[in-house]
XYZ file of N, CA and C in Angstrom:
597
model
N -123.088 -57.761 46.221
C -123.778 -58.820 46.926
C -123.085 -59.096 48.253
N -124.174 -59.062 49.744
C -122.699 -59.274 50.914
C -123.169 -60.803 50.913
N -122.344 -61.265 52.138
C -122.404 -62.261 51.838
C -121.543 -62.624 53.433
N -121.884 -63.505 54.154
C -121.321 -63.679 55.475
C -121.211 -64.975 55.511
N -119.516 -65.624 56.223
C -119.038 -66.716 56.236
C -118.919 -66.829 57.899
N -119.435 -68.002 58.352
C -119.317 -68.216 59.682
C -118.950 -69.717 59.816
N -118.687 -69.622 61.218
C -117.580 -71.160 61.111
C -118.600 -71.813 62.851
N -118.826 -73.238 62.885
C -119.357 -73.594 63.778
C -118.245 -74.238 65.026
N -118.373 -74.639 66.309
C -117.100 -75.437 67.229
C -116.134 -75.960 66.561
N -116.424 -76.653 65.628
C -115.611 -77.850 65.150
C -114.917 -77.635 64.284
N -114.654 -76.508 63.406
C -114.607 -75.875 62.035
C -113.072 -75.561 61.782
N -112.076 -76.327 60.904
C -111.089 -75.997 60.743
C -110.761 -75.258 59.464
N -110.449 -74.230 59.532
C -110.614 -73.372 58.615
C -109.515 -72.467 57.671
N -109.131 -72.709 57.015
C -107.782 -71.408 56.597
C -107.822 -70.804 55.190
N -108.369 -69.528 54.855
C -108.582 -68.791 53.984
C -106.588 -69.560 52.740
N -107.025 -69.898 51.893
C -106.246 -69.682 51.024
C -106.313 -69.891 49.604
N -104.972 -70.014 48.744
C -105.271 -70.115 47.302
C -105.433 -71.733 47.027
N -106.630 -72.076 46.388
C -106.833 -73.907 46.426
C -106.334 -74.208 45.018
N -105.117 -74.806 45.016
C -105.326 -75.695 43.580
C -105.807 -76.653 43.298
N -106.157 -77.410 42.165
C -106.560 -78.487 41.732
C -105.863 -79.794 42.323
N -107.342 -80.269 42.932
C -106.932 -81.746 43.394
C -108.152 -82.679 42.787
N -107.241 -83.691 43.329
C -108.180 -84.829 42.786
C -109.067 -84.847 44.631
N -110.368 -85.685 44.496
C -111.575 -85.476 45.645
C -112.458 -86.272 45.124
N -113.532 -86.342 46.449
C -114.492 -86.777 46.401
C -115.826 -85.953 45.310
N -116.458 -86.661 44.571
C -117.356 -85.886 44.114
C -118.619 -85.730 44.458
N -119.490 -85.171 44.257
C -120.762 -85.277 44.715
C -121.397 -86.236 43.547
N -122.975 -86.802 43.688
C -123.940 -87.129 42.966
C -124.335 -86.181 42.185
N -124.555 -86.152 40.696
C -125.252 -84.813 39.982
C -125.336 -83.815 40.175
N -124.039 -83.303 40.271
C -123.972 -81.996 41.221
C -124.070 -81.315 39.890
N -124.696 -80.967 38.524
C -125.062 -80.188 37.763
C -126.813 -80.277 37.851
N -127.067 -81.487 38.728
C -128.867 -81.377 38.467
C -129.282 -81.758 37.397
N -129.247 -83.056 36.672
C -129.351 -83.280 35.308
C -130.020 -84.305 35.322
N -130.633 -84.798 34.530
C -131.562 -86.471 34.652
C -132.930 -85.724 34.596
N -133.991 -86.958 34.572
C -135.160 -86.867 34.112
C -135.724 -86.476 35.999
N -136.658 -85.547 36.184
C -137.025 -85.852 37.421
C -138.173 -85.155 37.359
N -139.190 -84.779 38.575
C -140.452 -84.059 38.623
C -140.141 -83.366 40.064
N -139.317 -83.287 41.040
C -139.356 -82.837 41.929
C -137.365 -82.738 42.586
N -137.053 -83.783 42.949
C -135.652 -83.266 43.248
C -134.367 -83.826 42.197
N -133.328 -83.437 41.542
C -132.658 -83.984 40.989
C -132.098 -85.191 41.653
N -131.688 -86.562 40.586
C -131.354 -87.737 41.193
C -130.043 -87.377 42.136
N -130.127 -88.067 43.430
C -128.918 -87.789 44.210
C -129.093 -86.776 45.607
N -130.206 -86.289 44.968
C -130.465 -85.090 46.426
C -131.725 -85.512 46.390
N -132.459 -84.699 47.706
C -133.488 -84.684 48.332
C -133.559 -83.505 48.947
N -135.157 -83.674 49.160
C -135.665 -82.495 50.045
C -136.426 -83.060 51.456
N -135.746 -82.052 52.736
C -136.626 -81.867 53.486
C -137.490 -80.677 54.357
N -138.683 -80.862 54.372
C -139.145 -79.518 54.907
C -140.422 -80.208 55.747
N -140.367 -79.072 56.795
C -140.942 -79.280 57.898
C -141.428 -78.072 58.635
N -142.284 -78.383 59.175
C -142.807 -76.857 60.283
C -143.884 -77.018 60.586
N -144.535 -76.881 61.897
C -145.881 -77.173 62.853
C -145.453 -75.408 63.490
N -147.016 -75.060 63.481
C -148.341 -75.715 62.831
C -148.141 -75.101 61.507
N -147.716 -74.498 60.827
C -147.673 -74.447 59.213
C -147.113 -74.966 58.788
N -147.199 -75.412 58.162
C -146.175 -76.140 56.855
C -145.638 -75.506 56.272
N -144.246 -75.588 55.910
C -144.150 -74.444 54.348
C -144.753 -75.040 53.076
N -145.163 -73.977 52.008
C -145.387 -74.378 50.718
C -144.525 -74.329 49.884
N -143.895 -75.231 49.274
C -142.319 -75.234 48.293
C -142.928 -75.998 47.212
N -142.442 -76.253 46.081
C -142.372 -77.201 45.131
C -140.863 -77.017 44.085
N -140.590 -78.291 44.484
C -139.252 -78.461 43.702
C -139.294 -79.142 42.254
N -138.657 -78.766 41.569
C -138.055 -79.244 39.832
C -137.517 -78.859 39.365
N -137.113 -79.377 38.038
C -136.313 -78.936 37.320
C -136.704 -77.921 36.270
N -135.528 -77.042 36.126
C -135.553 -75.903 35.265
C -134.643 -76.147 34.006
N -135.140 -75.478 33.202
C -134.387 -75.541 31.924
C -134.273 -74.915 31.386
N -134.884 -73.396 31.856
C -134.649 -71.874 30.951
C -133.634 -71.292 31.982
N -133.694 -71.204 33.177
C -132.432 -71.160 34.171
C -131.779 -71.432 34.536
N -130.543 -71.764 33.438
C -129.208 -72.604 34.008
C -127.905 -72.027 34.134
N -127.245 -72.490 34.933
C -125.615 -71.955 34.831
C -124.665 -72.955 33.652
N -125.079 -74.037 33.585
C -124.505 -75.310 33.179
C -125.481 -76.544 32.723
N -124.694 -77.097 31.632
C -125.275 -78.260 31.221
C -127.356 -77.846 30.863
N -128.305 -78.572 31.030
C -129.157 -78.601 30.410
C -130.103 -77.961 31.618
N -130.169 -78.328 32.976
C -130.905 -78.124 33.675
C -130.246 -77.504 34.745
N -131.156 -77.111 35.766
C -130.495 -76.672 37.358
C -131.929 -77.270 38.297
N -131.399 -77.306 39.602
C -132.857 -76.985 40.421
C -133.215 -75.892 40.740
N -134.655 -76.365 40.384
C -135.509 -75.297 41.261
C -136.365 -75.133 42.196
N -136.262 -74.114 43.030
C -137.001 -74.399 44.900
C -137.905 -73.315 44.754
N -139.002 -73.238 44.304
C -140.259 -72.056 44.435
C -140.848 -72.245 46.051
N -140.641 -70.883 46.590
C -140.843 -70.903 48.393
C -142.382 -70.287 48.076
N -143.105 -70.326 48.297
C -144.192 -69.318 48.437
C -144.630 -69.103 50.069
N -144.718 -69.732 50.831
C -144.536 -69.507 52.012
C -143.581 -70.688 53.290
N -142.708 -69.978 54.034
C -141.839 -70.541 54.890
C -142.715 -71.107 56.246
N -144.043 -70.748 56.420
C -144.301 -70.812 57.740
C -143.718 -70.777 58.651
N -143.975 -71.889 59.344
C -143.201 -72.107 60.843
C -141.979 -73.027 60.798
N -141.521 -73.307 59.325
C -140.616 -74.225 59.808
C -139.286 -73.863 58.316
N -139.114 -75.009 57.341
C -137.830 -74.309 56.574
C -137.755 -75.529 55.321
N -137.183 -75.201 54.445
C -136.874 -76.402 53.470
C -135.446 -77.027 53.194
N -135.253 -77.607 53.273
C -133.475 -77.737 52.443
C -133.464 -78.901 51.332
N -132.890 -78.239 50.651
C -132.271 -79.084 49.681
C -130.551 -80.137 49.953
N -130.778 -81.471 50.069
C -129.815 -81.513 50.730
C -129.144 -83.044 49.722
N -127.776 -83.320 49.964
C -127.249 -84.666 50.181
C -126.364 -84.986 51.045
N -126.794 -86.503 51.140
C -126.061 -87.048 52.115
C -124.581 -87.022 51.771
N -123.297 -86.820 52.562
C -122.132 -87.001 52.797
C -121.249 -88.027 53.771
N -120.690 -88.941 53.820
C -119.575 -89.338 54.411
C -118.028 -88.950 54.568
N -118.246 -87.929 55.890
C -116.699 -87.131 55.924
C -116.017 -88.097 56.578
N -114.797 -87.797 56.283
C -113.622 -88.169 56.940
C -113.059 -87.410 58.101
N -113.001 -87.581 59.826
C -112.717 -86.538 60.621
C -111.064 -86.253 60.666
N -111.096 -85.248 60.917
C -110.090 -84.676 60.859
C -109.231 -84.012 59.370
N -110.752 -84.033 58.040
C -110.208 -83.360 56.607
C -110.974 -82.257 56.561
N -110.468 -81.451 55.727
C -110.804 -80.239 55.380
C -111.774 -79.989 54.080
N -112.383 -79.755 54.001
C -113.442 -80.101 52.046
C -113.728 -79.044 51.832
N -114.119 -78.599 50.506
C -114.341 -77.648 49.856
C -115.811 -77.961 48.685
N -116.610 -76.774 49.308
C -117.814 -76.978 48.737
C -118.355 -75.371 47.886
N -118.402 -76.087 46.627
C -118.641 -74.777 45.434
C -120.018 -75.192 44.644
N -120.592 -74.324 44.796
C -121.871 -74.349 43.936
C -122.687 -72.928 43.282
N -123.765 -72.760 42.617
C -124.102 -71.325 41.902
C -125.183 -71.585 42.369
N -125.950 -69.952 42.563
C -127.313 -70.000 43.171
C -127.369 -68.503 42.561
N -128.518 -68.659 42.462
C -129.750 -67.429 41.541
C -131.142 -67.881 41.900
N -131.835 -66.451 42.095
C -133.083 -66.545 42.795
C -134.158 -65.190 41.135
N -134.845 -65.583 41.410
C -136.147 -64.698 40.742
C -136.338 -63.218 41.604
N -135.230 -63.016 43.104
C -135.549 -62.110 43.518
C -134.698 -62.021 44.326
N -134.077 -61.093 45.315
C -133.628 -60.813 46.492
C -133.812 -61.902 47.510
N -132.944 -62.595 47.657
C -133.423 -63.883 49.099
C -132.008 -64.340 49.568
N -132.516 -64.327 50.932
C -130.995 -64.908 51.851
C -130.509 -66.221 51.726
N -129.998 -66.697 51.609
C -129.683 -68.083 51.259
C -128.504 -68.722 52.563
N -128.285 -69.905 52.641
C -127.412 -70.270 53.749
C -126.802 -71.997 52.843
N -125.858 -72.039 52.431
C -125.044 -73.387 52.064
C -124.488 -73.859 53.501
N -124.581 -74.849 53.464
C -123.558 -75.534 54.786
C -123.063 -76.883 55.097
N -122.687 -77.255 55.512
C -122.048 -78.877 55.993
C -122.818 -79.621 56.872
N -123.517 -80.200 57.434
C -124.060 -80.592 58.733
C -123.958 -81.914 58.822
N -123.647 -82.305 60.177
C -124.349 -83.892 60.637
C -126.057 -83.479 60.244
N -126.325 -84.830 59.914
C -127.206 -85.506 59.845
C -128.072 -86.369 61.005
N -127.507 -86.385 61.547
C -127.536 -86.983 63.348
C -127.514 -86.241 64.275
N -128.115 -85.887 65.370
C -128.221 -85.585 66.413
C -126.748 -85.473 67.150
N -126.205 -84.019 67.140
C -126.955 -82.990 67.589
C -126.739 -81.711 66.558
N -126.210 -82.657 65.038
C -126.604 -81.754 63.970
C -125.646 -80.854 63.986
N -124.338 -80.906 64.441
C -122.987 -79.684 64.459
C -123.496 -79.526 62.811
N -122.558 -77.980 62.929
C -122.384 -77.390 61.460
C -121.321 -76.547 61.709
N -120.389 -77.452 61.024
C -118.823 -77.441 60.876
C -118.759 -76.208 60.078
N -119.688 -75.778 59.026
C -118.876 -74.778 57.951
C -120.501 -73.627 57.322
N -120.504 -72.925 57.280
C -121.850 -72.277 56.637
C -121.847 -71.224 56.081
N -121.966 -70.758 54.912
C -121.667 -69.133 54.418
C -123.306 -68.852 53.929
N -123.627 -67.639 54.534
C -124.655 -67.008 54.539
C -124.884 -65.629 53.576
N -125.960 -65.951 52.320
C -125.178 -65.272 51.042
C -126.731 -64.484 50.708
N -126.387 -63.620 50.633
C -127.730 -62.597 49.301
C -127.489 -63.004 48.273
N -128.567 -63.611 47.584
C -128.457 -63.962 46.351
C -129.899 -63.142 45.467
N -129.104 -63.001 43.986
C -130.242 -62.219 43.046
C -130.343 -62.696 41.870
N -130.712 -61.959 41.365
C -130.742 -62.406 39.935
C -130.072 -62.582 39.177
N -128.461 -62.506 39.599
C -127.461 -63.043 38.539
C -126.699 -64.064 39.512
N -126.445 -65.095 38.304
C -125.871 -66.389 38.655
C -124.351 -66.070 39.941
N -124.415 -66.410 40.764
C -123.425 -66.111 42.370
C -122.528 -67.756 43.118
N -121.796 -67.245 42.412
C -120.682 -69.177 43.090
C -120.765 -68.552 44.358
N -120.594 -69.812 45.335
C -120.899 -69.905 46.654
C -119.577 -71.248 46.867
N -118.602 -70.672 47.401
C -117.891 -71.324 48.382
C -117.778 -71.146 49.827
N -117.544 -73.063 49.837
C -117.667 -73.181 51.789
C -116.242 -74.102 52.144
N -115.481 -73.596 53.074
C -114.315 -74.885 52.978
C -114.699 -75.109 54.701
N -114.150 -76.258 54.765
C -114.635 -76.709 56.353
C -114.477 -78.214 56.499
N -114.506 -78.383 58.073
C -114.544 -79.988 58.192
C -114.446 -80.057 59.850
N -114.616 -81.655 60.332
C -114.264 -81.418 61.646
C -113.199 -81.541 62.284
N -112.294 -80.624 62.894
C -110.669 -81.142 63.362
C -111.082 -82.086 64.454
N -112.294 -82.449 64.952
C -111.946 -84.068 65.883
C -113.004 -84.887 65.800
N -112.822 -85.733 66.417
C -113.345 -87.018 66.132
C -114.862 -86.658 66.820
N -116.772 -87.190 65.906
C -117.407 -86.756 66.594
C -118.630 -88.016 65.947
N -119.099 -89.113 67.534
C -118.584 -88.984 68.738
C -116.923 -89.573 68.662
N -116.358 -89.681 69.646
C -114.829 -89.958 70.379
C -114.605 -91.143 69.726
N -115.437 -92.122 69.071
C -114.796 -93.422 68.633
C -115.384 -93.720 67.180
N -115.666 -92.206 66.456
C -115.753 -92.203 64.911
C -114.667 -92.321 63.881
N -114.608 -92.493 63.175
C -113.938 -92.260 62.008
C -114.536 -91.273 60.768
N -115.487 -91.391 60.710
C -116.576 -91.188 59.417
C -117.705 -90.643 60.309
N -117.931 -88.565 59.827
C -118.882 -88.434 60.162
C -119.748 -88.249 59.422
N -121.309 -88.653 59.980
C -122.555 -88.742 59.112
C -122.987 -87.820 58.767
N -122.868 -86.688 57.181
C -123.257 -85.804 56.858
C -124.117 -85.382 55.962
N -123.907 -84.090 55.655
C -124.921 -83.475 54.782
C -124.559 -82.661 53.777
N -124.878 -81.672 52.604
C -124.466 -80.738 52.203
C -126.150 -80.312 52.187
N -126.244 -79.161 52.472
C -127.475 -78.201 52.384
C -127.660 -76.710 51.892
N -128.518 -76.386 51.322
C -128.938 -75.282 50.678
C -130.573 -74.999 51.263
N -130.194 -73.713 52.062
C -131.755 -73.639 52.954
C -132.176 -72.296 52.423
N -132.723 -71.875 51.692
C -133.598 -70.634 51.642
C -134.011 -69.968 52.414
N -134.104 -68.618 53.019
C -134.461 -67.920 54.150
C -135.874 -67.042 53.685
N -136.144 -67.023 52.331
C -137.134 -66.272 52.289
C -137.912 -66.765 50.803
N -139.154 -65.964 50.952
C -139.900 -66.436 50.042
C -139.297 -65.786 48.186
N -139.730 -67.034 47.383
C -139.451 -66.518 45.815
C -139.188 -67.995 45.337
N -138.021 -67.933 44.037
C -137.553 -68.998 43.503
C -136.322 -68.854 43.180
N -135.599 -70.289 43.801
C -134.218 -70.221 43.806
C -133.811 -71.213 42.931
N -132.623 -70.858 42.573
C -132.040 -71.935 41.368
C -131.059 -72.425 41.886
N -130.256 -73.660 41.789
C -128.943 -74.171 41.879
C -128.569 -75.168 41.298
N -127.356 -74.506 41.038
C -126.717 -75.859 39.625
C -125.266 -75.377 40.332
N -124.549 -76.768 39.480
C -122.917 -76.734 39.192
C -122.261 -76.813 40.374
N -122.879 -77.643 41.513
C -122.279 -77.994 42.844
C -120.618 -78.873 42.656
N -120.047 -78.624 43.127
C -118.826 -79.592 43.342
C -118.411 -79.685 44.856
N -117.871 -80.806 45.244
C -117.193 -81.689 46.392
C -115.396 -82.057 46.632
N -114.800 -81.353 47.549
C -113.897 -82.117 47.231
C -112.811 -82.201 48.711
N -112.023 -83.132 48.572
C -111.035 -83.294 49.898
C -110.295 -82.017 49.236
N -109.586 -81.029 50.173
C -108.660 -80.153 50.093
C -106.984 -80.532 51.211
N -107.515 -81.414 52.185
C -106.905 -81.363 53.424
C -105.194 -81.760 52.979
N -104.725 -81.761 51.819
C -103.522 -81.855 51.563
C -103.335 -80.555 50.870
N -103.742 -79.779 50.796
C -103.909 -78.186 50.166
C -103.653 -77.222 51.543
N -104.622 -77.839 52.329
C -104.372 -77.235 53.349
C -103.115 -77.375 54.535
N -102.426 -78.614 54.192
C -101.297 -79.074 55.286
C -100.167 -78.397 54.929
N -100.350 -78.353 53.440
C -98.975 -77.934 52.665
C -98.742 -76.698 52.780
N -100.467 -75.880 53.004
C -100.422 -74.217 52.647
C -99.252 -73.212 53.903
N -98.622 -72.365 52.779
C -97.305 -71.362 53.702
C -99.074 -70.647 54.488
N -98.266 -70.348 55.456
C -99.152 -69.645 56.761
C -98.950 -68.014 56.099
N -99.745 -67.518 55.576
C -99.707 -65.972 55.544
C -100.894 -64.813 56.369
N -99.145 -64.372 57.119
C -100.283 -63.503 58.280
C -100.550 -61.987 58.086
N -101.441 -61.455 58.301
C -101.216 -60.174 57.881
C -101.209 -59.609 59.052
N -101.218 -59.662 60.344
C -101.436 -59.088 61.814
C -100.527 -59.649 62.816
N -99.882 -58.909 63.371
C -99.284 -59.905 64.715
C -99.949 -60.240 65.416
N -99.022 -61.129 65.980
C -99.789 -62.028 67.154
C -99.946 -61.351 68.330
N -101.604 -61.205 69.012
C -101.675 -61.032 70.032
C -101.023 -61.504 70.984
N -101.008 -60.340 72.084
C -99.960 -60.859 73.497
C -100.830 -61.848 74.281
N -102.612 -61.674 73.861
C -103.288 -62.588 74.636
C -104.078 -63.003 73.501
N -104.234 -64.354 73.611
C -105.110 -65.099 72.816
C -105.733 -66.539 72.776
């Protein structure tokens, strides 16, 4: 399965080994509760002129990674515009977070997890861009913003999102949330390349 990790302006980033911390959690990040369209805690938005896409979201219960249920995002057509499955976040600027979740599709489809403001002009601090198939695929994203955005924030207004790139049905369960940024202060620097003479 490939799978491509890209990092946006703001994106502080350092590949390493994460141990167990204590963090922020998400809302129902297994997808569980009674619902007809998005699990309690998330939402959907989708949009596109002049087509609409056609999606319908619910819950599944023969396709799970965990616990009783997962969501499910049936695309039948993307039109002109896109869907996400999303929740709201309140980051802290200048931390680092770590975002793990499983995704399985009914078929071959590109998938994109990511971080975003929610606000205008919508940075996206962190995004890994994944083929996903028919067997259950963890999806980690670590990321955050190293500065303050705008200049006299504390707390930026976010997101966690799961956008589908193509048509079928996608599943996702077993999301987790968490501060890493003391994982990351502590982590030994391991380099495998010298340092360029220009950089």
């Amino acid at each position: 399965m490939r799978s491509k990790l890209l990092y946006g302006p703001v994106l502080l980033l350092l590949s390493l080994r994460i141990s167990d911390v204590q963090g922020q959690s998400l809302t129902n990040g297994g997808f569980e509760g009674s619902y007809t369209t998005t699990a309690p805690g998330w939402n959907a938005i989708t949009y596109g002129s002049p087509q609409y896409p056609t999606v319908a979201y619910g819950p599944e219960t023969q396709v799970v990674h965990g616990g009783s249920t997962s969501q499910r995002l049936a695309v039948t057509d993307l039109g002109d515009g896109a869907t996400l499955l999303v929740q709201n976040l309140d980051l802290g600027a200048g931390k680092t977070f770590e975002v793990r979740l499983w995704l399985r599709a009914d078929q071959a489809m590109e998938v994109s997890v990511m971080l975003q403001e929610r606000v205008p002009y919508y940075w996206v601090p962190a995004i890994a861009v994944v083929d996903v198939d028919t067997v259950w695929q963890e999806v980690v994203v670590h990321g955050g913003y190293d500065r303050i955005v705008p200049t006299d924030a504390t707390t930026i207004l976010s997101r966690l999102v799961v956008q589908p790139h193509g048509t079928g049905t996608l599943y996702v369960d077993n999301a987790t949330f968490m501060d890493i940024t003391t994982d990351v202060l502590n982590a030994p620097v391991a380099l495998t390349d010298s340092i360029p003479g220009r950089y």
